[in-house]
PDB file of C-alpha atoms in Angstrom:
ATOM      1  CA  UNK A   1     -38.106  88.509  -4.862  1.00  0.00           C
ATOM      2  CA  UNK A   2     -40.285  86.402  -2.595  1.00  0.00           C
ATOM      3  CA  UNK A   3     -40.959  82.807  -4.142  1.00  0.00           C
ATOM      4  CA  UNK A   4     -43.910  80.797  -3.219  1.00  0.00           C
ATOM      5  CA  UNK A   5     -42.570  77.225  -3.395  1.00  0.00           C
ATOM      6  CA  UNK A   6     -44.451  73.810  -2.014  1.00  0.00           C
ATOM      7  CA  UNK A   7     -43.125  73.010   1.475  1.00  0.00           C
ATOM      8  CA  UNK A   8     -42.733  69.084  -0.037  1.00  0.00           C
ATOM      9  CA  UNK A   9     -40.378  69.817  -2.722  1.00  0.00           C
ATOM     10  CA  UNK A  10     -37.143  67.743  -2.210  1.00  0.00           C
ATOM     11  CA  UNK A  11     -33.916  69.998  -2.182  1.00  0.00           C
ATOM     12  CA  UNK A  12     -32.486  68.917  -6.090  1.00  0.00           C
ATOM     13  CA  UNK A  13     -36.282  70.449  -7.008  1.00  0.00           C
ATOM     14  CA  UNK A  14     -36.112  73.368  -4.928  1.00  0.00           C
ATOM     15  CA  UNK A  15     -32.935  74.248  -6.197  1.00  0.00           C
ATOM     16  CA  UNK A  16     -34.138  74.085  -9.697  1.00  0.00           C
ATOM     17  CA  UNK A  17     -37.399  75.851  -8.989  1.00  0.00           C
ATOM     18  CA  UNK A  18     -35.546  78.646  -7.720  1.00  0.00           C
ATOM     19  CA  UNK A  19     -33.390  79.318 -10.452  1.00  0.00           C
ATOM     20  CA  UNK A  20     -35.455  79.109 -12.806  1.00  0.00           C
ATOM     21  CA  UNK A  21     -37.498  81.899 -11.027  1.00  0.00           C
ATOM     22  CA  UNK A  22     -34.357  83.765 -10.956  1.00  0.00           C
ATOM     23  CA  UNK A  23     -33.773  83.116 -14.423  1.00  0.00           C
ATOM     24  CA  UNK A  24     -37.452  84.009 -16.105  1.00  0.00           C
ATOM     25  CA  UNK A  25     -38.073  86.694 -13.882  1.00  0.00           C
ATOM     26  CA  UNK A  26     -35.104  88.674 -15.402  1.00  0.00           C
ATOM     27  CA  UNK A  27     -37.103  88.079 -18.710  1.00  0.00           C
ATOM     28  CA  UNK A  28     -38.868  91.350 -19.277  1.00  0.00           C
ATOM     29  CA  UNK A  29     -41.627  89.131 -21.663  1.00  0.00           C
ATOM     30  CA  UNK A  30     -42.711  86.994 -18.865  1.00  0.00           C
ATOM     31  CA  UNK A  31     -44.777  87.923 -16.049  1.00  0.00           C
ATOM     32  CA  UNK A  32     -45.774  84.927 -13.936  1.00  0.00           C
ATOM     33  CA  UNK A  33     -44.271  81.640 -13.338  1.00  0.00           C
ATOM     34  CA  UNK A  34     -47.056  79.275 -12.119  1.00  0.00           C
ATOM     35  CA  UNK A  35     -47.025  75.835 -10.757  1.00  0.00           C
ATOM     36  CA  UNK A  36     -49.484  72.721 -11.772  1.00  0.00           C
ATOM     37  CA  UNK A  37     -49.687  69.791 -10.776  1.00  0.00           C
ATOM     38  CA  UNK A  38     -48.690  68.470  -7.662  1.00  0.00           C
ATOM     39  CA  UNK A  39     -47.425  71.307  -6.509  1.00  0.00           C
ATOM     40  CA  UNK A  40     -50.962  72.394  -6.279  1.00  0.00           C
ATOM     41  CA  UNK A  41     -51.819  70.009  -3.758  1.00  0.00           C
ATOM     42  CA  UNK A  42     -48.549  70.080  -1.915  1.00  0.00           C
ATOM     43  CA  UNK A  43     -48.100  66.452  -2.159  1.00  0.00           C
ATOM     44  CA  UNK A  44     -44.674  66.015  -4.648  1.00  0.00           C
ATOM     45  CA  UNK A  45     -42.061  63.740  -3.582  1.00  0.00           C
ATOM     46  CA  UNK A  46     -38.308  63.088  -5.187  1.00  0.00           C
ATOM     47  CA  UNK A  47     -39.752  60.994  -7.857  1.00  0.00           C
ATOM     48  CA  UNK A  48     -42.035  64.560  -8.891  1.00  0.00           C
ATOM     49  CA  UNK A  49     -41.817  66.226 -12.087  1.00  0.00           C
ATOM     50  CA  UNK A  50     -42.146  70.301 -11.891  1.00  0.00           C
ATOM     51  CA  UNK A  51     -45.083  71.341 -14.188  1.00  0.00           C
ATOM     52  CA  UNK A  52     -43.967  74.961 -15.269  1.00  0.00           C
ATOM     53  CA  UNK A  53     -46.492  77.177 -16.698  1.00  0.00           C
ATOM     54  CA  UNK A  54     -44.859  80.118 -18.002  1.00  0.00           C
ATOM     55  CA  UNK A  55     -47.031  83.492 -18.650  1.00  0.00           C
ATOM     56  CA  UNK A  56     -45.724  85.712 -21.285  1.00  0.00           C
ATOM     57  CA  UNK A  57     -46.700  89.205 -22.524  1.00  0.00           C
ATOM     58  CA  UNK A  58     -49.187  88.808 -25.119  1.00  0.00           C
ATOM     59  CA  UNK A  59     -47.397  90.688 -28.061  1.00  0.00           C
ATOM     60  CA  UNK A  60     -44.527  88.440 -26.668  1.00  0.00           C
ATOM     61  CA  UNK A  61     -45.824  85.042 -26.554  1.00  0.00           C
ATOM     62  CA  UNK A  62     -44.900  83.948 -30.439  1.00  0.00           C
ATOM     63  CA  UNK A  63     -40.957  85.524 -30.003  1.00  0.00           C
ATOM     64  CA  UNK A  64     -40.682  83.639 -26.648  1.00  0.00           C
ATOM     65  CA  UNK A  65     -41.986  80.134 -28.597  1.00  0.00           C
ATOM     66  CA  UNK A  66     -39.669  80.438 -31.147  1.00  0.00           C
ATOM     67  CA  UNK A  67     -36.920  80.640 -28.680  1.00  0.00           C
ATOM     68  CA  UNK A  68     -38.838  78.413 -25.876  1.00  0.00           C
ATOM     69  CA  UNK A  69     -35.629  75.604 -26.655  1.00  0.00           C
ATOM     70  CA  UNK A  70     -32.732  78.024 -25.719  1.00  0.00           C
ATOM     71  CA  UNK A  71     -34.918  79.334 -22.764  1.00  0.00           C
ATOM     72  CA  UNK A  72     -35.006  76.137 -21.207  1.00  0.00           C
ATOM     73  CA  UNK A  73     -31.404  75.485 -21.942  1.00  0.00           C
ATOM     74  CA  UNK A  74     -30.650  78.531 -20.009  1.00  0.00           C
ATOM     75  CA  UNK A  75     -32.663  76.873 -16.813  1.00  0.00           C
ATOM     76  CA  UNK A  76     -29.944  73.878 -16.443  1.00  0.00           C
ATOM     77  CA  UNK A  77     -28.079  71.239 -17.470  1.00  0.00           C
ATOM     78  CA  UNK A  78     -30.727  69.705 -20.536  1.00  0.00           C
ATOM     79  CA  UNK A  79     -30.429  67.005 -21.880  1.00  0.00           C
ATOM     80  CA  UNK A  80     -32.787  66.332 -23.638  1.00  0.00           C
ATOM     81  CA  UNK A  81     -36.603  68.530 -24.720  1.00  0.00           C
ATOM     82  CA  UNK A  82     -38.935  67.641 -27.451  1.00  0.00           C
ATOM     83  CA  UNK A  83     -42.418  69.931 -27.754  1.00  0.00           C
ATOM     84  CA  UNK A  84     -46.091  68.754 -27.074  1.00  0.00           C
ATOM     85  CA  UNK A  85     -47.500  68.261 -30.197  1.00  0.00           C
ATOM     86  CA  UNK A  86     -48.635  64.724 -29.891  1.00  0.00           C
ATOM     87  CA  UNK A  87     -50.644  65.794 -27.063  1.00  0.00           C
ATOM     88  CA  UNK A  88     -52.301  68.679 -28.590  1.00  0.00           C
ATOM     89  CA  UNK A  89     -49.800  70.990 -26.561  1.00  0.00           C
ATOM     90  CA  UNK A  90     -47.110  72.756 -29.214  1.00  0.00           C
ATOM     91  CA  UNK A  91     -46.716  75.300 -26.386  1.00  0.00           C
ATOM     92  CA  UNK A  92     -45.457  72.861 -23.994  1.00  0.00           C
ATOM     93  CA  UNK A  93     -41.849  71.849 -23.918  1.00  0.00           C
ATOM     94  CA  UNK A  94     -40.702  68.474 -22.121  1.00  0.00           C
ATOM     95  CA  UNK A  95     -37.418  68.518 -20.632  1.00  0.00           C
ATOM     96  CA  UNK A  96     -34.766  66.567 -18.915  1.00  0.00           C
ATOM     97  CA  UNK A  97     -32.479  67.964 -16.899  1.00  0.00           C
ATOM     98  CA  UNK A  98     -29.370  66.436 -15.204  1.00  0.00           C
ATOM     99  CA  UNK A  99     -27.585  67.198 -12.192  1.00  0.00           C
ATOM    100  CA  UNK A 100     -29.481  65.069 -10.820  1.00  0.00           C
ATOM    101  CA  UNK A 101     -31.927  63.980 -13.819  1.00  0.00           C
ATOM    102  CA  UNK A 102     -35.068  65.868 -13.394  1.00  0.00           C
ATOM    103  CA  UNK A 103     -38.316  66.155 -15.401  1.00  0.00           C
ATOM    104  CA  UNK A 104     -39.485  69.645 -16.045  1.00  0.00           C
ATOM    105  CA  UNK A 105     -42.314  70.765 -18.311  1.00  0.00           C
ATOM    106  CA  UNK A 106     -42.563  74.770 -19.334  1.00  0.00           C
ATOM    107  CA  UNK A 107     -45.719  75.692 -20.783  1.00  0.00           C
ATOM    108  CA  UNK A 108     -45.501  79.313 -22.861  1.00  0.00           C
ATOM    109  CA  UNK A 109     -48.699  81.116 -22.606  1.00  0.00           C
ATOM    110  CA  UNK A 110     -50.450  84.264 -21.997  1.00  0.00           C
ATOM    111  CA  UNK A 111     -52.786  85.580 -19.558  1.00  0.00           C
ATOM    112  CA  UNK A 112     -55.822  84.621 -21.915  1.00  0.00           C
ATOM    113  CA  UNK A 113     -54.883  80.819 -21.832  1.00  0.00           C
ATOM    114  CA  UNK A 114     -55.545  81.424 -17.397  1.00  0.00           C
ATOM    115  CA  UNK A 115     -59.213  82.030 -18.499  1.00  0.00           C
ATOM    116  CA  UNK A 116     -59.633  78.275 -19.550  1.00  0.00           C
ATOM    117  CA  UNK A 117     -57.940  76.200 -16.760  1.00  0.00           C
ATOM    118  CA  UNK A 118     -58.999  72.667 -15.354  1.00  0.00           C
ATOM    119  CA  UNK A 119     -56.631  73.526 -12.481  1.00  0.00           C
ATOM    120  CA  UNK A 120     -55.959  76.923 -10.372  1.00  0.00           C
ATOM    121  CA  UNK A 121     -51.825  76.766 -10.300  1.00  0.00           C
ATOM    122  CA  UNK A 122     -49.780  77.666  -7.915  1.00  0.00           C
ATOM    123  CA  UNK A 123     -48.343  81.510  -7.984  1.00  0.00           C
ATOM    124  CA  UNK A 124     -44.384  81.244  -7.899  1.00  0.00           C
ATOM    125  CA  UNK A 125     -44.334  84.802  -8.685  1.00  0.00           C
ATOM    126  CA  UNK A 126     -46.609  87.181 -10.661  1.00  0.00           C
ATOM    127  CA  UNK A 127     -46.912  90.705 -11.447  1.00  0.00           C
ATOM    128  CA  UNK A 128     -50.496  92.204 -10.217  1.00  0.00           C
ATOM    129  CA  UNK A 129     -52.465  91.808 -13.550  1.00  0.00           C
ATOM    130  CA  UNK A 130     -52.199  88.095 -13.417  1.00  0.00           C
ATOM    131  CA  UNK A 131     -52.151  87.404  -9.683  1.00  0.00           C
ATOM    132  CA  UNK A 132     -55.836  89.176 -10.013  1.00  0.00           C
ATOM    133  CA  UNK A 133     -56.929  87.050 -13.451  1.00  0.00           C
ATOM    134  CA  UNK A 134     -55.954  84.084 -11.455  1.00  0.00           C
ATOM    135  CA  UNK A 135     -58.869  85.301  -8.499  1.00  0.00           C
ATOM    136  CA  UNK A 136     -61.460  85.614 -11.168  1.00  0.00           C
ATOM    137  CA  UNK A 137     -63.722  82.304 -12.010  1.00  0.00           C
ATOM    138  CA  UNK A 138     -62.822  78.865 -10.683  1.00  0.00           C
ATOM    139  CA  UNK A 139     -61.138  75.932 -12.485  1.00  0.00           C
ATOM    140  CA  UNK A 140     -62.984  72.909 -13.732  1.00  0.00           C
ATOM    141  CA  UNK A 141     -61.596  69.211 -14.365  1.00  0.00           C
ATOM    142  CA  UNK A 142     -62.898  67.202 -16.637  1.00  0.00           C
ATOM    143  CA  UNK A 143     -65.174  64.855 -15.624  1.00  0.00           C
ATOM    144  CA  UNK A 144     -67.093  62.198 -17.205  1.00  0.00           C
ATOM    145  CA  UNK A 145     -70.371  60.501 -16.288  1.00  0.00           C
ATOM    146  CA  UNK A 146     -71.314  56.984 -16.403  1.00  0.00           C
ATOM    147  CA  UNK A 147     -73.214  57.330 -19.516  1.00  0.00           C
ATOM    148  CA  UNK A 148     -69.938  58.326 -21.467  1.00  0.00           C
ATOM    149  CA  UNK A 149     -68.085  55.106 -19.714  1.00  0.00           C
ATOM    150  CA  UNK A 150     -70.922  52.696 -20.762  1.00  0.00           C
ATOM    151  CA  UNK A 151     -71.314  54.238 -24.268  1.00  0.00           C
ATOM    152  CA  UNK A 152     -67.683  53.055 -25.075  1.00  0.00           C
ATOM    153  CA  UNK A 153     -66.654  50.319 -22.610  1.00  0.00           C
ATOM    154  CA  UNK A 154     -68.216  47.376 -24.612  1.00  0.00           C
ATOM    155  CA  UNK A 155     -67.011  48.948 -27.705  1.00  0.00           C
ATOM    156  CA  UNK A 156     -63.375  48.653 -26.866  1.00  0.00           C
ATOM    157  CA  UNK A 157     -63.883  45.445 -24.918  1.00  0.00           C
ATOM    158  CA  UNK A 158     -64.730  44.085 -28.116  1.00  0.00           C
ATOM    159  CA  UNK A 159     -62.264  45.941 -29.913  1.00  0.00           C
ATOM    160  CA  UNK A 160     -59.477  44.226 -27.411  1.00  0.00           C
ATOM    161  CA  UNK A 161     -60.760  40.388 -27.402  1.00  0.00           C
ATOM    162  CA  UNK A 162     -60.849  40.841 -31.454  1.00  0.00           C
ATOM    163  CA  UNK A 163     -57.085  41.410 -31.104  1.00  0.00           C
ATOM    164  CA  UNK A 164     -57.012  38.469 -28.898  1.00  0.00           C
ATOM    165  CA  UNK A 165     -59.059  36.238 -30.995  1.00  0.00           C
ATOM    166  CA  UNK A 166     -56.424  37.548 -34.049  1.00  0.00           C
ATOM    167  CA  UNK A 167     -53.591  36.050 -31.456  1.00  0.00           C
ATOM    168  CA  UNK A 168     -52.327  39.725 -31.664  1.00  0.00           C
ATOM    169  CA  UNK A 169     -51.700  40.249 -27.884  1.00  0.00           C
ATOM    170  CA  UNK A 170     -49.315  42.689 -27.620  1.00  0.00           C
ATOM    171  CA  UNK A 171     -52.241  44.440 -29.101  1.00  0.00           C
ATOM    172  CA  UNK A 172     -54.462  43.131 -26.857  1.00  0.00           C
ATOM    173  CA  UNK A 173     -52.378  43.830 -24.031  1.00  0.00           C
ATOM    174  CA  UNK A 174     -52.134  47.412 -24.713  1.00  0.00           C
ATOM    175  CA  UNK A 175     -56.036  47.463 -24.924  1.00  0.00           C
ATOM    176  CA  UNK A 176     -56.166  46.385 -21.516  1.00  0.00           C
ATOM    177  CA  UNK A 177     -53.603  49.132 -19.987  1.00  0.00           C
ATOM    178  CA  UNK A 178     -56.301  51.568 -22.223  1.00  0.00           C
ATOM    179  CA  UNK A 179     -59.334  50.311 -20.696  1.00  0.00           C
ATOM    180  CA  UNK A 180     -57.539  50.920 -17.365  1.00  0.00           C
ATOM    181  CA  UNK A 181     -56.425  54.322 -18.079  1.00  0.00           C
ATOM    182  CA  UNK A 182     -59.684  55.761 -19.653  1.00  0.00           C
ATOM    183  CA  UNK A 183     -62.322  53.627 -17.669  1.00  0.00           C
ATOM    184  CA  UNK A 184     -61.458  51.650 -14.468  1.00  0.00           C
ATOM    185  CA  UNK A 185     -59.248  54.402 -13.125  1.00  0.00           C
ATOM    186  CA  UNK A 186     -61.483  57.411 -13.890  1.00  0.00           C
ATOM    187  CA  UNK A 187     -64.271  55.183 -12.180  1.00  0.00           C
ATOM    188  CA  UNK A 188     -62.499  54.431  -9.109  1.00  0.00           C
ATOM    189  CA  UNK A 189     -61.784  57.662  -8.781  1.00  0.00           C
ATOM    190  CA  UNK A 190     -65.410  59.707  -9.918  1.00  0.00           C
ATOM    191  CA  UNK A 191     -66.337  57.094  -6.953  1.00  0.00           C
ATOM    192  CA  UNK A 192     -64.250  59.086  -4.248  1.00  0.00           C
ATOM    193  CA  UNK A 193     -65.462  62.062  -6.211  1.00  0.00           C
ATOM    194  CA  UNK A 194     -62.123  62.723  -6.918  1.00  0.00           C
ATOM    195  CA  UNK A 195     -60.221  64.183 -10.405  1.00  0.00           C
ATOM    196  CA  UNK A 196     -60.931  61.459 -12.816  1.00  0.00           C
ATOM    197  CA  UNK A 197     -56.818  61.138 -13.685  1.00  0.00           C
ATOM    198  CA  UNK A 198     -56.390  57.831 -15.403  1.00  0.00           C
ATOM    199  CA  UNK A 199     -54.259  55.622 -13.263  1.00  0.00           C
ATOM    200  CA  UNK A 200     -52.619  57.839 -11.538  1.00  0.00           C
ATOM    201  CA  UNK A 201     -52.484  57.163  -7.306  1.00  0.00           C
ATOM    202  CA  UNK A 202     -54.747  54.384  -7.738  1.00  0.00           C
ATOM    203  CA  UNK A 203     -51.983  52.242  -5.190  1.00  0.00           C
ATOM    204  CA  UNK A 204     -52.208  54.908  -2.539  1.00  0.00           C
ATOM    205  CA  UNK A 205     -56.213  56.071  -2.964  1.00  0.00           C
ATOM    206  CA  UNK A 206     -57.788  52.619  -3.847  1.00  0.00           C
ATOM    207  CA  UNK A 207     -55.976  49.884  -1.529  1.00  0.00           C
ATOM    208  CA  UNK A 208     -58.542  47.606  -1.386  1.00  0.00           C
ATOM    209  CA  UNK A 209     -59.349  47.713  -5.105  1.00  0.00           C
ATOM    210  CA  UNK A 210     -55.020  46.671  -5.037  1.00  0.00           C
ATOM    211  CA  UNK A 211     -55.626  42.949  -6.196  1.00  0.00           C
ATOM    212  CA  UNK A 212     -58.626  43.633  -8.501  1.00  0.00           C
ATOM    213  CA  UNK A 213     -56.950  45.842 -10.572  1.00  0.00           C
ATOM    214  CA  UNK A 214     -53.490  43.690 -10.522  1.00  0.00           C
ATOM    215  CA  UNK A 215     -55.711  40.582 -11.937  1.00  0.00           C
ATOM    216  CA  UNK A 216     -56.399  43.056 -15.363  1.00  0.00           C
ATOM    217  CA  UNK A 217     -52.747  42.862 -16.300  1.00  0.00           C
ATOM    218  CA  UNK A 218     -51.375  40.276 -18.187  1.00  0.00           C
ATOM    219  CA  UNK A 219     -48.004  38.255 -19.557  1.00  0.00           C
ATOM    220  CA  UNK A 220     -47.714  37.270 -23.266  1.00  0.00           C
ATOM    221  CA  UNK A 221     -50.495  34.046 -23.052  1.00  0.00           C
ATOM    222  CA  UNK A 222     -53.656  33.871 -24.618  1.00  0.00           C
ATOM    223  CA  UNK A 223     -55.203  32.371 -20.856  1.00  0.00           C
ATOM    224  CA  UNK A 224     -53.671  35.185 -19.233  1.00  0.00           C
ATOM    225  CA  UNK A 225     -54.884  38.271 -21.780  1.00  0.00           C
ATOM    226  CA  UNK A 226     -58.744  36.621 -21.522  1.00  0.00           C
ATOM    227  CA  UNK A 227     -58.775  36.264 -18.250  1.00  0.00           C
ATOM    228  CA  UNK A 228     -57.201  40.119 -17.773  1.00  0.00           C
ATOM    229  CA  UNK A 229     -60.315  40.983 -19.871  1.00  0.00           C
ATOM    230  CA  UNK A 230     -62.559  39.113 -17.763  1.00  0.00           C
ATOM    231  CA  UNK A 231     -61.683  40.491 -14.835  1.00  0.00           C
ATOM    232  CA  UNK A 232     -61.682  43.949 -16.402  1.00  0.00           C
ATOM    233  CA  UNK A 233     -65.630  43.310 -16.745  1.00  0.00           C
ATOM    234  CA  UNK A 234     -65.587  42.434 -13.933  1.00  0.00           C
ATOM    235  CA  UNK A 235     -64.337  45.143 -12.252  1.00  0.00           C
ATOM    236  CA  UNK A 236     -66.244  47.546 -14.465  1.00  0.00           C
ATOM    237  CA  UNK A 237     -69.277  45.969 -13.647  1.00  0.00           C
ATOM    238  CA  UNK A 238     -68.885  46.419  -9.944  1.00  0.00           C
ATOM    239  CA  UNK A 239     -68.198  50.188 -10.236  1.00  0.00           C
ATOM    240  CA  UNK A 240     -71.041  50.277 -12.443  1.00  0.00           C
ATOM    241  CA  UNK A 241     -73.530  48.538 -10.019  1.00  0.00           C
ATOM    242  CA  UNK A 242     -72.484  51.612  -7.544  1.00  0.00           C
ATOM    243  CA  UNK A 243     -73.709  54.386 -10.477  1.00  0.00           C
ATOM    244  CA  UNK A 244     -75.756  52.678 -13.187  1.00  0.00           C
ATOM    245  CA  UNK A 245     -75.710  54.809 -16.682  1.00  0.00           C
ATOM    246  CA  UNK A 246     -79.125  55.784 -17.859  1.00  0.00           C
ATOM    247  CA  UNK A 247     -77.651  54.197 -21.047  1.00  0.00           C
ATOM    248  CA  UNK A 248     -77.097  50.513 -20.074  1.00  0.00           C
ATOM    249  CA  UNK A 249     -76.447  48.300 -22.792  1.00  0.00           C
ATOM    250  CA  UNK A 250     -77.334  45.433 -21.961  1.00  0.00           C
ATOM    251  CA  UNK A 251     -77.566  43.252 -25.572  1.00  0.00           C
ATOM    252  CA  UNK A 252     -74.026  44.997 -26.048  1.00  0.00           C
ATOM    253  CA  UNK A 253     -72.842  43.332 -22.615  1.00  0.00           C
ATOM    254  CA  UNK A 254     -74.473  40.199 -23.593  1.00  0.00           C
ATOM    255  CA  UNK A 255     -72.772  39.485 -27.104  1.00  0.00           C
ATOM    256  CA  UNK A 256     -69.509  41.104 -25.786  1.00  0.00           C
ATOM    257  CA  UNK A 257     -69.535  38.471 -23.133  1.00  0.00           C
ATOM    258  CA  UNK A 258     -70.952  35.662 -25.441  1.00  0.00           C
ATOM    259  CA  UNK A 259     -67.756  36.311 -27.506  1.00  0.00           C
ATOM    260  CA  UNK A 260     -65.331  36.718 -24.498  1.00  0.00           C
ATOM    261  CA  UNK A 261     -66.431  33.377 -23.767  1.00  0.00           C
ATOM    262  CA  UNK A 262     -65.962  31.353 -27.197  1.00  0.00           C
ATOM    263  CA  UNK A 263     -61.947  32.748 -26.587  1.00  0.00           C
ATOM    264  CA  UNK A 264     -62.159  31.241 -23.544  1.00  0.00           C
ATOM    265  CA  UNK A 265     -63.399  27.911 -24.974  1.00  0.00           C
ATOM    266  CA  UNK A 266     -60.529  28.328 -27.709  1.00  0.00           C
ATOM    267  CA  UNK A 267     -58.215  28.545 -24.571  1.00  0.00           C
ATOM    268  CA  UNK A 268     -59.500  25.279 -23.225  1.00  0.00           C
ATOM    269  CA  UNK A 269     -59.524  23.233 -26.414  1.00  0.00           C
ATOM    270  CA  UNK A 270     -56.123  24.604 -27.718  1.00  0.00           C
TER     271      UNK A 270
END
């Protein structure tokens, strides 16, 4: 059996990939083992996880769920798995292997689920039937416009300083690594018209951006959460200059900044 693997896979990975190729393609139910992730792009490194997507016979696909635990157990040492529900994925099963510790994720689906993709995986092996689904339409990743950022960004500003203002900033701070995940990276990245992926590469893709996005983190200090939000506006307004929403809201901004100001006065006088 030839196995397409990603010339960048370290050798623990490799190893892994190819026995569990070995392993699933003895499995009569499944027909394809596909790649995602960065395996796509050929750009993993030791530090990688290996984004499985396993394609089962249709007629097959609810036997090979209910058993989906003891497959993977039959892939490696595992140590641990738990399933996908709190990401809307019960198909998906998120291991951790040892030997050396490795994170693996084996998504059971069939051909039909191919049809809906946001990315076109990479063929470890197939049988014909899929290899030629794959070839038909193109993938599409999710991306949202400016209007969709501005619509919300005050919102959960506010919703953030409130916590602040509450002296809940744990809260607060966790507000701030959200408004980075679903906002400023996305941004960053729809401005290199790249795949709006939360913070993910923003180090390697956005150097320059480096000590702007460092100043929206924050210890646990009042000073130090308000001015993490204020350079979070900041920042958003800056990306925002570069693509301006058809949707500004500019009273919003105003009172949300009117507010993030009267914490910073409680800052000063406390």
């Amino acid at each position: 059996m030839n196995l397409l693997l990603p010339s960048s896979m370290c050798e623990f990975q490799r190893r892994f990939a190819e026995r569990a190729a070995q392993q699933l393609h003895g499995d009569a139910r499944v027909v394809a083992l596909l790649l995602a992730g960065s395996a796509i792009s050929d750009d993993m490194d030791e530090f990688s996880d290996l984004d499985f997507i396993v394609v089962c016979q249709e007629q097959a696909l609810a036997e090979v769920l209910a058993s989906k635990r003891q497959i993977a157990e039959s892939l490696g040492t595992l140590v641990a798995a738990f399933s996908g529900e709190h990401v809307g994925e019960p198909q998906l099963l998120i291991c951790l292997y040892a030997e050396p510790l490795l994170h693996v994720d084996l998504k059971f689906v069939d051909a039909s689920a191919l049809d809906r993709r946001v990315e076109t995986p990479l063929v470890v092996w197939a049988d014909a039937a899929t290899t030629a689904r794959l070839q038909q339409g193109t993938a599409q990743w999710p991306a949202r416009d400016a209007e969709w950022f501005e619509e919300r960004f005050w919102i959960w500003v506010h919703y953030g300083l409130s916590k602040v203002g509450r002296g809940e900033l744990f809260e607060a701070i966790a507000m701030l690594n959200f408004l980075r995940e679903q906002v400023v990276g996305p941004l960053l990245a729809r401005s290199q018209q790249r795949d709006q992926r939360g913070v993910r590469r923003l180090e390697r893709h956005f150097p320059a951006q480096r000590q702007a996005l460092a100043a929206t983190l924050a210890g646990h200090d009042h000073a130090a959460v308000v001015a993490a939000y204020r350079a979070h506006i900041a920042l958003y307004l800056s990306l925002r200059a570069a693509a301006v929403p058809a949707n500004r809201k500019l009273d919003g901004e105003a009172l949300v900044q009117h507010f993030l100001d009267s914490l910073d006065q409680a800052t000063t006088h406390g």
